[in-house]
Structures are given as C-alpha cells and as structure tokens.
Amino acid sequence: MALAYKVSEEAYVIPQSLPVLGVGKLPVSSMVLMGKEPMILDTLATVHRDMFLEEVFNIVEPEDVKWLFISHEDRDHSGSIMQVLDRCPNAKLVTNFLGLGKLYEEFPIDPHRVHILNDGDSLDIGDRTVSAIRPPLYDSSATCGIWDPKSEIYYAADCFGIVAEDIPHFTDEINENDFEEQFFFMNRANHIWYEHVKEADLAAAAEKIKALGSRIIVSGHGPTERRDPDRMCEMIKRIHDMPPIELPNHDIYTELLAQAEGQ
C-alpha cells in the first residue's frame, strides 16, 4: 500500500517516522513537486531508504527528475542523496553553499551536478520559480525551506513539526489541545537556541513566512497544515516566552527503556 499522499494537484508528501523513547514518534516527511521540471525535496532517513525509493519513483520517473533539494545535511533529510542522484541522471542537487560543505563530509557528490541556492535565492524550474527561504526555527545552520508560489506551498524543513503517538496526514485531524502540546514540545526541544534570541527577531522570522500567504505548509517533521498556515506562524511567536524542554538524563532514560521493554 502506498504511503505517499497528495496535498495539491502537483505536490505529494512521503511520510515516515522515527521513535522518540518515552514520548512517541517523530514524523519524518519528504515531498515531491511535479510540473515541467519535477523536484524531490529531502530524502527521509537512511533507515527509510528502501521505502522512500519505492514511494518516490511510484510518483515520478527517475529520468524526469530535474532537481533534488536538500534542506540541510541531517541524515533524516539526506538519507538517500546518492541513490537518488544515481538513479536520476538528469537531476541536480540543490542546496546552499554551507550545506554543500557539510554534505561533502560523507557524500562523494559530483560538484558539476550541484546548484547553489542560498537563503533568499530563486530558481527557475520550468513552469514556476521557487525560492529558498529559511524557516523561523531550525537545528542546522545550513537549513533552508522552499517556497513554491504556483502551488502556494511552503516546505519548512524541521520547523512546525510535532512529536506524537499517532501521526495523521493533516494537522486538522488532531485535537487542538493535543496538537499544541505536541507542537510546542517539538519546536522547543529540537530548536534549543530559541531562548537565546530576541523576541522581536523570532517574531519577524515567523512574519516572513506568514507574509508568503501560503495555502499549505509541509513540515519535514509533522503533518501537513492545510487549514490555517497563519496560525502556525503565530504559534511560533508564542514559543519565546516558554521555558526550555527538560530532556531525560541517564537515570530517566534507563527508566524509560525499562518501561518500553516491559510493554
């Protein structure tokens, strides 16, 4: 059974998850943007490789793929870079200059198959021009998202995610109170620097995404927002005044492990 689901006429999300001991699951999502020059956005984690390759090439033929966008170097976003490039001879890797340097630590990428797209840059992909726009919160200094004005979709990398036991396709399929709890946990725990920046700066970063007027926000770590993308940006602003998440120490980790093994 296919796992990918359609979020617009030309956009598909491929969802997976990773376990978070004692908390639930971390969604891990990639995206395929169809059109004249199809683009794959992120490649899930290394442990998802077989599933990802099957799903993505059920959506788009390998020789049709023109662009592989990698939001940042973390392995839950870059787990199948070389496999995609090997199977897609006409594709170029799209990342920023800093991200490329980090990817070179592991991957033997052909530099002639790279298109540098720094934050604020635009790229013509045939029937639309997409833009690289850094999300308000991120866990790698190389992170960028992608804004597609044609489909009115913003792909947000790590931002706007959740951690939960059950992960539906869309945020409006979650109880509002549960969603806020899951959202504020993930966006504080994964972006721990939020408490060290000025409130006005975080709000301005959220307003930058809000000003896009997106119809849909796809998070690399959450369900798709299709109802009210502005609400997601307003929620990011509220994080500044929240205390940091206290993560488990070794004693608590041991207890959580014992509980999990006893289930």
C-alpha atoms as an extended CHARMM CRD file, in Angstrom:
* protein
*
       263  EXT
         1         1  MET       CA              0.0000000000        0.0000000000        0.0000000000  PROA      1               0.0000000000
         2         2  ALA       CA              1.3580000000        3.4340000000       -0.9880000000  PROA      2               0.0000000000
         3         3  LEU       CA              2.2490000000        5.7500000000        1.8710000000  PROA      3               0.0000000000
         4         4  ALA       CA              2.5500000000        8.9350000000       -0.1570000000  PROA      4               0.0000000000
         5         5  TYR       CA             -0.4140000000       11.2950000000       -0.1420000000  PROA      5               0.0000000000
         6         6  LYS       CA             -1.3840000000       14.2100000000       -2.3290000000  PROA      6               0.0000000000
         7         7  VAL       CA             -1.5310000000       17.7250000000       -0.8590000000  PROA      7               0.0000000000
         8         8  SER       CA             -2.1720000000       19.6540000000       -4.0780000000  PROA      8               0.0000000000
         9         9  GLU       CA             -2.5850000000       18.9870000000       -7.7850000000  PROA      9               0.0000000000
        10        10  GLU       CA              1.1900000000       18.7250000000       -8.2170000000  PROA      10              0.0000000000
        11        11  ALA       CA              2.5750000000       18.0200000000       -4.7470000000  PROA      11              0.0000000000
        12        12  TYR       CA              2.9280000000       14.7650000000       -2.8110000000  PROA      12              0.0000000000
        13        13  VAL       CA              4.1890000000       14.1170000000        0.7070000000  PROA      13              0.0000000000
        14        14  ILE       CA              6.0090000000       10.9080000000        1.6300000000  PROA      14              0.0000000000
        15        15  PRO       CA              5.6680000000       10.3610000000        5.4000000000  PROA      15              0.0000000000
        16        16  GLN       CA              7.5870000000        8.1600000000        7.7990000000  PROA      16              0.0000000000
        17        17  SER       CA              8.5800000000        8.3690000000       11.4700000000  PROA      17              0.0000000000
        18        18  LEU       CA             11.3320000000        7.6880000000       13.9740000000  PROA      18              0.0000000000
        19        19  PRO       CA             10.8490000000        6.5510000000       17.5970000000  PROA      19              0.0000000000
        20        20  VAL       CA             11.3270000000        9.0000000000       20.4640000000  PROA      20              0.0000000000
        21        21  LEU       CA             11.6480000000        6.9180000000       23.6280000000  PROA      21              0.0000000000
        22        22  GLY       CA              9.0460000000        7.7950000000       26.2340000000  PROA      22              0.0000000000
        23        23  VAL       CA              7.3870000000       10.4230000000       24.0740000000  PROA      23              0.0000000000
        24        24  GLY       CA              6.0900000000        8.8650000000       20.8640000000  PROA      24              0.0000000000
        25        25  LYS       CA              7.1530000000        9.2380000000       17.2540000000  PROA      25              0.0000000000
        26        26  LEU       CA              8.8940000000       11.9630000000       15.3270000000  PROA      26              0.0000000000
        27        27  PRO       CA              7.3300000000       12.3850000000       11.8770000000  PROA      27              0.0000000000
        28        28  VAL       CA              9.8400000000       12.4670000000        9.0330000000  PROA      28              0.0000000000
        29        29  SER       CA              8.4970000000       13.6900000000        5.6990000000  PROA      29              0.0000000000
        30        30  SER       CA              9.7890000000       14.4390000000        2.2370000000  PROA      30              0.0000000000
        31        31  MET       CA              7.9690000000       15.9580000000       -0.7180000000  PROA      31              0.0000000000
        32        32  VAL       CA              7.7220000000       15.6400000000       -4.4880000000  PROA      32              0.0000000000
        33        33  LEU       CA              6.8240000000       18.6960000000       -6.5310000000  PROA      33              0.0000000000
        34        34  MET       CA              5.6610000000       17.7460000000      -10.0150000000  PROA      34              0.0000000000
        35        35  GLY       CA              5.4700000000       20.0550000000      -13.0370000000  PROA      35              0.0000000000
        36        36  LYS       CA              7.6730000000       20.7300000000      -16.0320000000  PROA      36              0.0000000000
        37        37  GLU       CA             10.8620000000       20.0400000000      -14.0500000000  PROA      37              0.0000000000
        38        38  PRO       CA              9.9910000000       17.7640000000      -11.0920000000  PROA      38              0.0000000000
        39        39  MET       CA             11.7510000000       18.3720000000       -7.7920000000  PROA      39              0.0000000000
        40        40  ILE       CA             12.2840000000       15.9950000000       -4.8590000000  PROA      40              0.0000000000
        41        41  LEU       CA             12.5340000000       17.7800000000       -1.5130000000  PROA      41              0.0000000000
        42        42  ASP       CA             14.5970000000       15.8010000000        1.0280000000  PROA      42              0.0000000000
        43        43  THR       CA             15.0000000000       12.0100000000        1.0660000000  PROA      43              0.0000000000
        44        44  LEU       CA             13.9340000000       10.8260000000        4.5460000000  PROA      44              0.0000000000
        45        45  ALA       CA             16.3190000000        8.9810000000        6.8670000000  PROA      45              0.0000000000
        46        46  THR       CA             18.8420000000        6.3220000000        5.9350000000  PROA      46              0.0000000000
        47        47  VAL       CA             16.6940000000        3.6790000000        7.6760000000  PROA      47              0.0000000000
        48        48  HSD       CA             13.7860000000        4.6300000000        5.3780000000  PROA      48              0.0000000000
        49        49  ARG       CA             15.7910000000        4.2600000000        2.1820000000  PROA      49              0.0000000000
        50        50  ASP       CA             14.0990000000        1.2440000000        0.5900000000  PROA      50              0.0000000000
        51        51  MET       CA             10.6290000000        2.5470000000        1.3440000000  PROA      51              0.0000000000
        52        52  PHE       CA             11.4930000000        6.0570000000        0.1860000000  PROA      52              0.0000000000
        53        53  LEU       CA             12.9490000000        4.9960000000       -3.1580000000  PROA      53              0.0000000000
        54        54  GLU       CA              9.9400000000        2.8270000000       -3.9010000000  PROA      54              0.0000000000
        55        55  GLU       CA              7.4800000000        5.5700000000       -2.9920000000  PROA      55              0.0000000000
        56        56  VAL       CA              9.2110000000        8.4390000000       -4.7410000000  PROA      56              0.0000000000
        57        57  PHE       CA              9.6190000000        6.5530000000       -8.0040000000  PROA      57              0.0000000000
        58        58  ASN       CA              5.9980000000        5.4850000000       -7.9340000000  PROA      58              0.0000000000
        59        59  ILE       CA              5.2450000000        9.2030000000       -8.1760000000  PROA      59              0.0000000000
        60        60  VAL       CA              7.8530000000       10.3590000000      -10.6830000000  PROA      60              0.0000000000
        61        61  GLU       CA             10.0310000000        8.5670000000      -13.2340000000  PROA      61              0.0000000000
        62        62  PRO       CA             13.7320000000        8.7830000000      -12.3140000000  PROA      62              0.0000000000
        63        63  GLU       CA             14.7710000000       10.2350000000      -15.6820000000  PROA      63              0.0000000000
        64        64  ASP       CA             12.1560000000       13.0110000000      -15.2960000000  PROA      64              0.0000000000
        65        65  VAL       CA             13.5670000000       14.3120000000      -12.0140000000  PROA      65              0.0000000000
        66        66  LYS       CA             15.4630000000       17.5530000000      -12.6080000000  PROA      66              0.0000000000
        67        67  TRP       CA             16.0880000000       18.7720000000       -9.0610000000  PROA      67              0.0000000000
        68        68  LEU       CA             16.8820000000       17.2170000000       -5.6750000000  PROA      68              0.0000000000
        69        69  PHE       CA             16.5300000000       19.8390000000       -2.9430000000  PROA      69              0.0000000000
        70        70  ILE       CA             18.1520000000       19.0370000000        0.4060000000  PROA      70              0.0000000000
        71        71  SER       CA             17.0240000000       21.3740000000        3.1710000000  PROA      71              0.0000000000
        72        72  HSD       CA             20.0320000000       20.5230000000        5.3690000000  PROA      72              0.0000000000
        73        73  GLU       CA             22.5650000000       17.7950000000        5.9810000000  PROA      73              0.0000000000
        74        74  ASP       CA             20.9030000000       15.8790000000        8.8500000000  PROA      74              0.0000000000
        75        75  ARG       CA             20.5500000000       12.1960000000        7.9810000000  PROA      75              0.0000000000
        76        76  ASP       CA             16.7830000000       12.1980000000        8.4510000000  PROA      76              0.0000000000
        77        77  HSD       CA             16.6730000000       14.5370000000        5.4320000000  PROA      77              0.0000000000
        78        78  SER       CA             19.6070000000       13.3020000000        3.3700000000  PROA      78              0.0000000000
        79        79  GLY       CA             19.4960000000        9.5290000000        3.7980000000  PROA      79              0.0000000000
        80        80  SER       CA             19.1940000000        8.6840000000        0.0920000000  PROA      80              0.0000000000
        81        81  ILE       CA             21.0310000000       11.5010000000       -1.7030000000  PROA      81              0.0000000000
        82        82  MET       CA             23.4460000000        9.2980000000       -3.6160000000  PROA      82              0.0000000000
        83        83  GLN       CA             20.7850000000        6.7340000000       -4.5050000000  PROA      83              0.0000000000
        84        84  VAL       CA             18.5600000000        9.4330000000       -5.9880000000  PROA      84              0.0000000000
        85        85  LEU       CA             21.4220000000       11.0250000000       -7.9160000000  PROA      85              0.0000000000
        86        86  ASP       CA             22.4950000000        7.6130000000       -9.2160000000  PROA      86              0.0000000000
        87        87  ARG       CA             19.0020000000        6.7680000000      -10.4400000000  PROA      87              0.0000000000
        88        88  CYS       CA             18.1480000000       10.2480000000      -11.7280000000  PROA      88              0.0000000000
        89        89  PRO       CA             20.7960000000       11.0790000000      -14.3570000000  PROA      89              0.0000000000
        90        90  ASN       CA             19.2070000000       14.4240000000      -15.2500000000  PROA      90              0.0000000000
        91        91  ALA       CA             18.8990000000       15.6910000000      -11.6790000000  PROA      91              0.0000000000
        92        92  LYS       CA             20.9830000000       18.3570000000       -9.9550000000  PROA      92              0.0000000000
        93        93  LEU       CA             21.4320000000       18.6040000000       -6.2140000000  PROA      93              0.0000000000
        94        94  VAL       CA             20.0790000000       21.8890000000       -4.8470000000  PROA      94              0.0000000000
        95        95  THR       CA             21.4890000000       23.1270000000       -1.5570000000  PROA      95              0.0000000000
        96        96  ASN       CA             23.2300000000       26.1930000000       -0.1630000000  PROA      96              0.0000000000
        97        97  PHE       CA             26.9780000000       26.7040000000       -0.0100000000  PROA      97              0.0000000000
        98        98  LEU       CA             27.2260000000       25.8640000000        3.6890000000  PROA      98              0.0000000000
        99        99  GLY       CA             25.0100000000       22.8050000000        3.2810000000  PROA      99              0.0000000000
       100       100  LEU       CA             27.1600000000       21.5010000000        0.4450000000  PROA      100             0.0000000000
       101       101  GLY       CA             30.2420000000       21.7330000000        2.6160000000  PROA      101             0.0000000000
       102       102  LYS       CA             28.5490000000       19.6800000000        5.3140000000  PROA      102             0.0000000000
       103       103  LEU       CA             27.2520000000       17.1060000000        2.8290000000  PROA      103             0.0000000000
       104       104  TYR       CA             30.7800000000       16.6370000000        1.4670000000  PROA      104             0.0000000000
       105       105  GLU       CA             31.7560000000       15.2270000000        4.8780000000  PROA      105             0.0000000000
       106       106  GLU       CA             30.0730000000       11.9830000000        3.8570000000  PROA      106             0.0000000000
       107       107  PHE       CA             28.7920000000       12.0240000000        0.2870000000  PROA      107             0.0000000000
       108       108  PRO       CA             31.0040000000       11.9430000000       -2.8680000000  PROA      108             0.0000000000
       109       109  ILE       CA             28.8360000000       14.4460000000       -4.7420000000  PROA      109             0.0000000000
       110       110  ASP       CA             29.8420000000       15.4410000000       -8.2570000000  PROA      110             0.0000000000
       111       111  PRO       CA             30.3460000000       19.2340000000       -7.9680000000  PROA      111             0.0000000000
       112       112  HSD       CA             29.1390000000       19.6730000000      -11.5530000000  PROA      112             0.0000000000
       113       113  ARG       CA             25.7350000000       18.3100000000      -10.5200000000  PROA      113             0.0000000000
       114       114  VAL       CA             25.1780000000       20.9750000000       -7.8500000000  PROA      114             0.0000000000
       115       115  HSD       CA             23.1080000000       24.1450000000       -7.9850000000  PROA      115             0.0000000000
       116       116  ILE       CA             23.8220000000       26.5140000000       -5.0880000000  PROA      116             0.0000000000
       117       117  LEU       CA             20.6530000000       28.0900000000       -3.6990000000  PROA      117             0.0000000000
       118       118  ASN       CA             21.3520000000       30.2520000000       -0.6660000000  PROA      118             0.0000000000
       119       119  ASP       CA             18.6930000000       31.7680000000        1.5830000000  PROA      119             0.0000000000
       120       120  GLY       CA             16.8160000000       34.3860000000       -0.4630000000  PROA      120             0.0000000000
       121       121  ASP       CA             17.8540000000       32.9770000000       -3.8620000000  PROA      121             0.0000000000
       122       122  SER       CA             15.3570000000       31.8750000000       -6.5300000000  PROA      122             0.0000000000
       123       123  LEU       CA             15.4350000000       29.0170000000       -9.0400000000  PROA      123             0.0000000000
       124       124  ASP       CA             13.5120000000       28.6720000000      -12.3070000000  PROA      124             0.0000000000
       125       125  ILE       CA             12.2340000000       25.0930000000      -12.5680000000  PROA      125             0.0000000000
       126       126  GLY       CA             10.4190000000       25.4010000000      -15.8690000000  PROA      126             0.0000000000
       127       127  ASP       CA              6.8400000000       26.3350000000      -15.0890000000  PROA      127             0.0000000000
       128       128  ARG       CA              7.4990000000       28.1700000000      -11.8170000000  PROA      128             0.0000000000
       129       129  THR       CA             10.2140000000       29.9290000000       -9.8780000000  PROA      129             0.0000000000
       130       130  VAL       CA             10.8020000000       28.6220000000       -6.3650000000  PROA      130             0.0000000000
       131       131  SER       CA             12.6690000000       30.4720000000       -3.6240000000  PROA      131             0.0000000000
       132       132  ALA       CA             14.8670000000       29.3460000000       -0.7500000000  PROA      132             0.0000000000
       133       133  ILE       CA             13.5690000000       30.8290000000        2.4990000000  PROA      133             0.0000000000
       134       134  ARG       CA             14.9410000000       29.8670000000        5.9000000000  PROA      134             0.0000000000
       135       135  PRO       CA             12.2110000000       28.8380000000        8.3690000000  PROA      135             0.0000000000
       136       136  PRO       CA             11.8290000000       30.6280000000       11.7290000000  PROA      136             0.0000000000
       137       137  LEU       CA             13.2790000000       27.6680000000       13.6600000000  PROA      137             0.0000000000
       138       138  TYR       CA             15.8760000000       25.1190000000       12.5570000000  PROA      138             0.0000000000
       139       139  ASP       CA             18.5210000000       22.8240000000       14.0360000000  PROA      139             0.0000000000
       140       140  SER       CA             21.2590000000       23.2080000000       11.4070000000  PROA      140             0.0000000000
       141       141  SER       CA             22.9060000000       26.4410000000       10.3220000000  PROA      141             0.0000000000
       142       142  ALA       CA             22.5940000000       25.2040000000        6.7250000000  PROA      142             0.0000000000
       143       143  THR       CA             18.8030000000       24.9140000000        6.7920000000  PROA      143             0.0000000000
       144       144  CYS       CA             16.5700000000       26.4250000000        4.1200000000  PROA      144             0.0000000000
       145       145  GLY       CA             12.9690000000       25.8030000000        3.1490000000  PROA      145             0.0000000000
       146       146  ILE       CA             11.3720000000       26.1340000000       -0.2860000000  PROA      146             0.0000000000
       147       147  TRP       CA              8.5330000000       28.4400000000       -1.2910000000  PROA      147             0.0000000000
       148       148  ASP       CA              6.5560000000       27.4770000000       -4.4030000000  PROA      148             0.0000000000
       149       149  PRO       CA              4.2410000000       30.3520000000       -5.3520000000  PROA      149             0.0000000000
       150       150  LYS       CA              2.4670000000       28.3450000000       -8.0450000000  PROA      150             0.0000000000
       151       151  SER       CA              1.0890000000       25.7220000000       -5.6470000000  PROA      151             0.0000000000
       152       152  GLU       CA              1.2810000000       28.1590000000       -2.7030000000  PROA      152             0.0000000000
       153       153  ILE       CA              3.1870000000       25.5910000000       -0.6500000000  PROA      153             0.0000000000
       154       154  TYR       CA              5.9940000000       26.3350000000        1.7820000000  PROA      154             0.0000000000
       155       155  TYR       CA              8.2510000000       23.3890000000        2.6320000000  PROA      155             0.0000000000
       156       156  ALA       CA              9.5630000000       24.1780000000        6.1060000000  PROA      156             0.0000000000
       157       157  ALA       CA             12.3150000000       21.6110000000        6.8360000000  PROA      157             0.0000000000
       158       158  ASP       CA             12.3150000000       20.9790000000       10.6330000000  PROA      158             0.0000000000
       159       159  CYS       CA             10.0170000000       23.8520000000       11.6080000000  PROA      159             0.0000000000
       160       160  PHE       CA              6.3170000000       23.4670000000       12.5560000000  PROA      160             0.0000000000
       161       161  GLY       CA              6.7300000000       19.7780000000       13.4890000000  PROA      161             0.0000000000
       162       162  ILE       CA              5.3310000000       17.6370000000       16.2810000000  PROA      162             0.0000000000
       163       163  VAL       CA              6.1550000000       14.5450000000       18.3320000000  PROA      163             0.0000000000
       164       164  ALA       CA              3.1560000000       12.2880000000       18.9480000000  PROA      164             0.0000000000
       165       165  GLU       CA              1.9510000000        8.7180000000       19.3720000000  PROA      165             0.0000000000
       166       166  ASP       CA             -0.3080000000        8.8900000000       16.3300000000  PROA      166             0.0000000000
       167       167  ILE       CA              0.5630000000       10.9430000000       13.2730000000  PROA      167             0.0000000000
       168       168  PRO       CA             -2.1730000000       11.7290000000       10.7420000000  PROA      168             0.0000000000
       169       169  HSD       CA             -1.6030000000       13.2970000000        7.3490000000  PROA      169             0.0000000000
       170       170  PHE       CA             -3.0290000000       16.7100000000        8.2830000000  PROA      170             0.0000000000
       171       171  THR       CA             -2.8660000000       18.8690000000       11.4020000000  PROA      171             0.0000000000
       172       172  ASP       CA             -6.6470000000       19.3820000000       11.4580000000  PROA      172             0.0000000000
       173       173  GLU       CA             -7.0350000000       15.6550000000       12.1510000000  PROA      173             0.0000000000
       174       174  ILE       CA             -5.5600000000       16.2040000000       15.6320000000  PROA      174             0.0000000000
       175       175  ASN       CA             -7.4080000000       17.5720000000       18.6460000000  PROA      175             0.0000000000
       176       176  GLU       CA             -6.4040000000       21.2300000000       19.0490000000  PROA      176             0.0000000000
       177       177  ASN       CA             -5.1120000000       20.8920000000       22.6090000000  PROA      177             0.0000000000
       178       178  ASP       CA             -3.1330000000       17.7690000000       21.7560000000  PROA      178             0.0000000000
       179       179  PHE       CA             -1.6740000000       19.4410000000       18.6920000000  PROA      179             0.0000000000
       180       180  GLU       CA             -0.4630000000       22.4720000000       20.6320000000  PROA      180             0.0000000000
       181       181  GLU       CA              1.2130000000       20.2490000000       23.2370000000  PROA      181             0.0000000000
       182       182  GLN       CA              2.9260000000       18.1760000000       20.5290000000  PROA      182             0.0000000000
       183       183  PHE       CA              3.8880000000       21.2720000000       18.5230000000  PROA      183             0.0000000000
       184       184  PHE       CA              5.4110000000       23.2110000000       21.3980000000  PROA      184             0.0000000000
       185       185  PHE       CA              7.3660000000       20.1670000000       22.5980000000  PROA      185             0.0000000000
       186       186  MET       CA              8.9740000000       19.5300000000       19.2170000000  PROA      186             0.0000000000
       187       187  ASN       CA              9.6780000000       23.1470000000       18.3260000000  PROA      187             0.0000000000
       188       188  ARG       CA             11.3740000000       23.8280000000       21.6550000000  PROA      188             0.0000000000
       189       189  ALA       CA             13.2450000000       20.5330000000       22.0600000000  PROA      189             0.0000000000
       190       190  ASN       CA             14.6340000000       20.4770000000       18.5280000000  PROA      190             0.0000000000
       191       191  HSD       CA             15.4930000000       24.1790000000       18.3130000000  PROA      191             0.0000000000
       192       192  ILE       CA             17.0010000000       24.7920000000       21.7210000000  PROA      192             0.0000000000
       193       193  TRP       CA             18.5420000000       28.1360000000       20.7740000000  PROA      193             0.0000000000
       194       194  TYR       CA             15.1120000000       29.8350000000       20.6360000000  PROA      194             0.0000000000
       195       195  GLU       CA             15.5110000000       31.1070000000       24.2090000000  PROA      195             0.0000000000
       196       196  HSD       CA             18.7190000000       32.9660000000       23.3310000000  PROA      196             0.0000000000
       197       197  VAL       CA             17.3310000000       35.2290000000       20.6070000000  PROA      197             0.0000000000
       198       198  LYS       CA             15.3210000000       38.4180000000       20.8990000000  PROA      198             0.0000000000
       199       199  GLU       CA             11.5650000000       38.0160000000       20.9130000000  PROA      199             0.0000000000
       200       200  ALA       CA             11.2530000000       40.5500000000       18.0960000000  PROA      200             0.0000000000
       201       201  ASP       CA             13.6960000000       38.6260000000       15.8980000000  PROA      201             0.0000000000
       202       202  LEU       CA             11.8020000000       35.3530000000       16.2810000000  PROA      202             0.0000000000
       203       203  ALA       CA              8.5200000000       37.1370000000       15.5740000000  PROA      203             0.0000000000
       204       204  ALA       CA              9.9930000000       38.7630000000       12.4650000000  PROA      204             0.0000000000
       205       205  ALA       CA             11.1390000000       35.3750000000       11.1550000000  PROA      205             0.0000000000
       206       206  ALA       CA              7.6430000000       33.9770000000       11.6700000000  PROA      206             0.0000000000
       207       207  GLU       CA              6.0930000000       37.0310000000        9.9820000000  PROA      207             0.0000000000
       208       208  LYS       CA              8.3550000000       36.4930000000        6.9650000000  PROA      208             0.0000000000
       209       209  ILE       CA              6.7800000000       33.0720000000        6.3950000000  PROA      209             0.0000000000
       210       210  LYS       CA              3.2990000000       34.3830000000        7.1750000000  PROA      210             0.0000000000
       211       211  ALA       CA              3.7300000000       37.1190000000        4.5610000000  PROA      211             0.0000000000
       212       212  LEU       CA              4.1290000000       34.4980000000        1.8340000000  PROA      212             0.0000000000
       213       213  GLY       CA              0.3960000000       33.8680000000        2.0150000000  PROA      213             0.0000000000
       214       214  SER       CA              0.9070000000       30.1320000000        1.7150000000  PROA      214             0.0000000000
       215       215  ARG       CA             -2.0910000000       27.8660000000        1.3220000000  PROA      215             0.0000000000
       216       216  ILE       CA             -0.2240000000       24.8260000000        2.6520000000  PROA      216             0.0000000000
       217       217  ILE       CA              2.7670000000       24.3090000000        4.9360000000  PROA      217             0.0000000000
       218       218  VAL       CA              4.5760000000       20.9830000000        4.6750000000  PROA      218             0.0000000000
       219       219  SER       CA              6.8540000000       20.2740000000        7.6230000000  PROA      219             0.0000000000
       220       220  GLY       CA              9.6910000000       17.7800000000        7.3830000000  PROA      220             0.0000000000
       221       221  HSD       CA              8.6810000000       16.6930000000       10.8920000000  PROA      221             0.0000000000
       222       222  GLY       CA              4.9380000000       16.9930000000       11.0740000000  PROA      222             0.0000000000
       223       223  PRO       CA              1.5600000000       16.6050000000        9.4630000000  PROA      223             0.0000000000
       224       224  THR       CA              0.6590000000       18.9630000000        6.6380000000  PROA      224             0.0000000000
       225       225  GLU       CA             -1.0480000000       22.2430000000        7.5490000000  PROA      225             0.0000000000
       226       226  ARG       CA             -3.8680000000       22.9170000000        5.0830000000  PROA      226             0.0000000000
       227       227  ARG       CA             -6.3900000000       24.8160000000        7.1900000000  PROA      227             0.0000000000
       228       228  ASP       CA             -4.6450000000       27.8870000000        8.5990000000  PROA      228             0.0000000000
       229       229  PRO       CA             -0.9160000000       28.3390000000        7.8640000000  PROA      229             0.0000000000
       230       230  ASP       CA             -1.0070000000       31.7580000000        9.5550000000  PROA      230             0.0000000000
       231       231  ARG       CA             -1.8910000000       30.0530000000       12.8240000000  PROA      231             0.0000000000
       232       232  MET       CA              1.3150000000       28.0150000000       12.6460000000  PROA      232             0.0000000000
       233       233  CYS       CA              3.3770000000       31.1930000000       12.3540000000  PROA      233             0.0000000000
       234       234  GLU       CA              1.5460000000       32.8110000000       15.2680000000  PROA      234             0.0000000000
       235       235  MET       CA              2.2630000000       29.7180000000       17.3810000000  PROA      235             0.0000000000
       236       236  ILE       CA              5.9830000000       30.0600000000       16.6740000000  PROA      236             0.0000000000
       237       237  LYS       CA              5.8700000000       33.5810000000       18.1460000000  PROA      237             0.0000000000
       238       238  ARG       CA              4.4710000000       32.2180000000       21.4190000000  PROA      238             0.0000000000
       239       239  ILE       CA              7.4730000000       29.9320000000       21.9560000000  PROA      239             0.0000000000
       240       240  HSD       CA              9.7920000000       32.7450000000       23.0140000000  PROA      240             0.0000000000
       241       241  ASP       CA              8.1660000000       33.0830000000       26.4400000000  PROA      241             0.0000000000
       242       242  MET       CA              8.0480000000       29.3380000000       27.1270000000  PROA      242             0.0000000000
       243       243  PRO       CA             10.6320000000       27.5580000000       29.2840000000  PROA      243             0.0000000000
       244       244  PRO       CA             13.0480000000       25.1480000000       27.5950000000  PROA      244             0.0000000000
       245       245  ILE       CA             12.2100000000       21.4560000000       27.4330000000  PROA      245             0.0000000000
       246       246  GLU       CA             13.9840000000       19.4150000000       30.1220000000  PROA      246             0.0000000000
       247       247  LEU       CA             15.2620000000       16.3420000000       28.3160000000  PROA      247             0.0000000000
       248       248  PRO       CA             15.8320000000       12.9900000000       30.1050000000  PROA      248             0.0000000000
       249       249  ASN       CA             19.1340000000       12.3780000000       31.8980000000  PROA      249             0.0000000000
       250       250  HSD       CA             20.6560000000        8.8860000000       32.0040000000  PROA      250             0.0000000000
       251       251  ASP       CA             18.6210000000        7.7340000000       35.0280000000  PROA      251             0.0000000000
       252       252  ILE       CA             15.3470000000        8.7490000000       33.4010000000  PROA      252             0.0000000000
       253       253  TYR       CA             16.4950000000        7.2200000000       30.0990000000  PROA      253             0.0000000000
       254       254  THR       CA             17.1150000000        3.9100000000       31.8980000000  PROA      254             0.0000000000
       255       255  GLU       CA             13.6270000000        4.0320000000       33.3930000000  PROA      255             0.0000000000
       256       256  LEU       CA             12.0460000000        4.7910000000       30.0400000000  PROA      256             0.0000000000
       257       257  LEU       CA             13.9450000000        1.9270000000       28.4340000000  PROA      257             0.0000000000
       258       258  ALA       CA             12.8020000000       -0.4870000000       31.1350000000  PROA      258             0.0000000000
       259       259  GLN       CA              9.1930000000        0.6540000000       30.7140000000  PROA      259             0.0000000000
       260       260  ALA       CA              9.3840000000        0.1920000000       26.9540000000  PROA      260             0.0000000000
       261       261  GLU       CA             10.8630000000       -3.2920000000       27.2710000000  PROA      261             0.0000000000
       262       262  GLY       CA              8.1860000000       -4.2390000000       29.8180000000  PROA      262             0.0000000000
       263       263  GLN       CA              5.3070000000       -3.4040000000       27.4870000000  PROA      263             0.0000000000
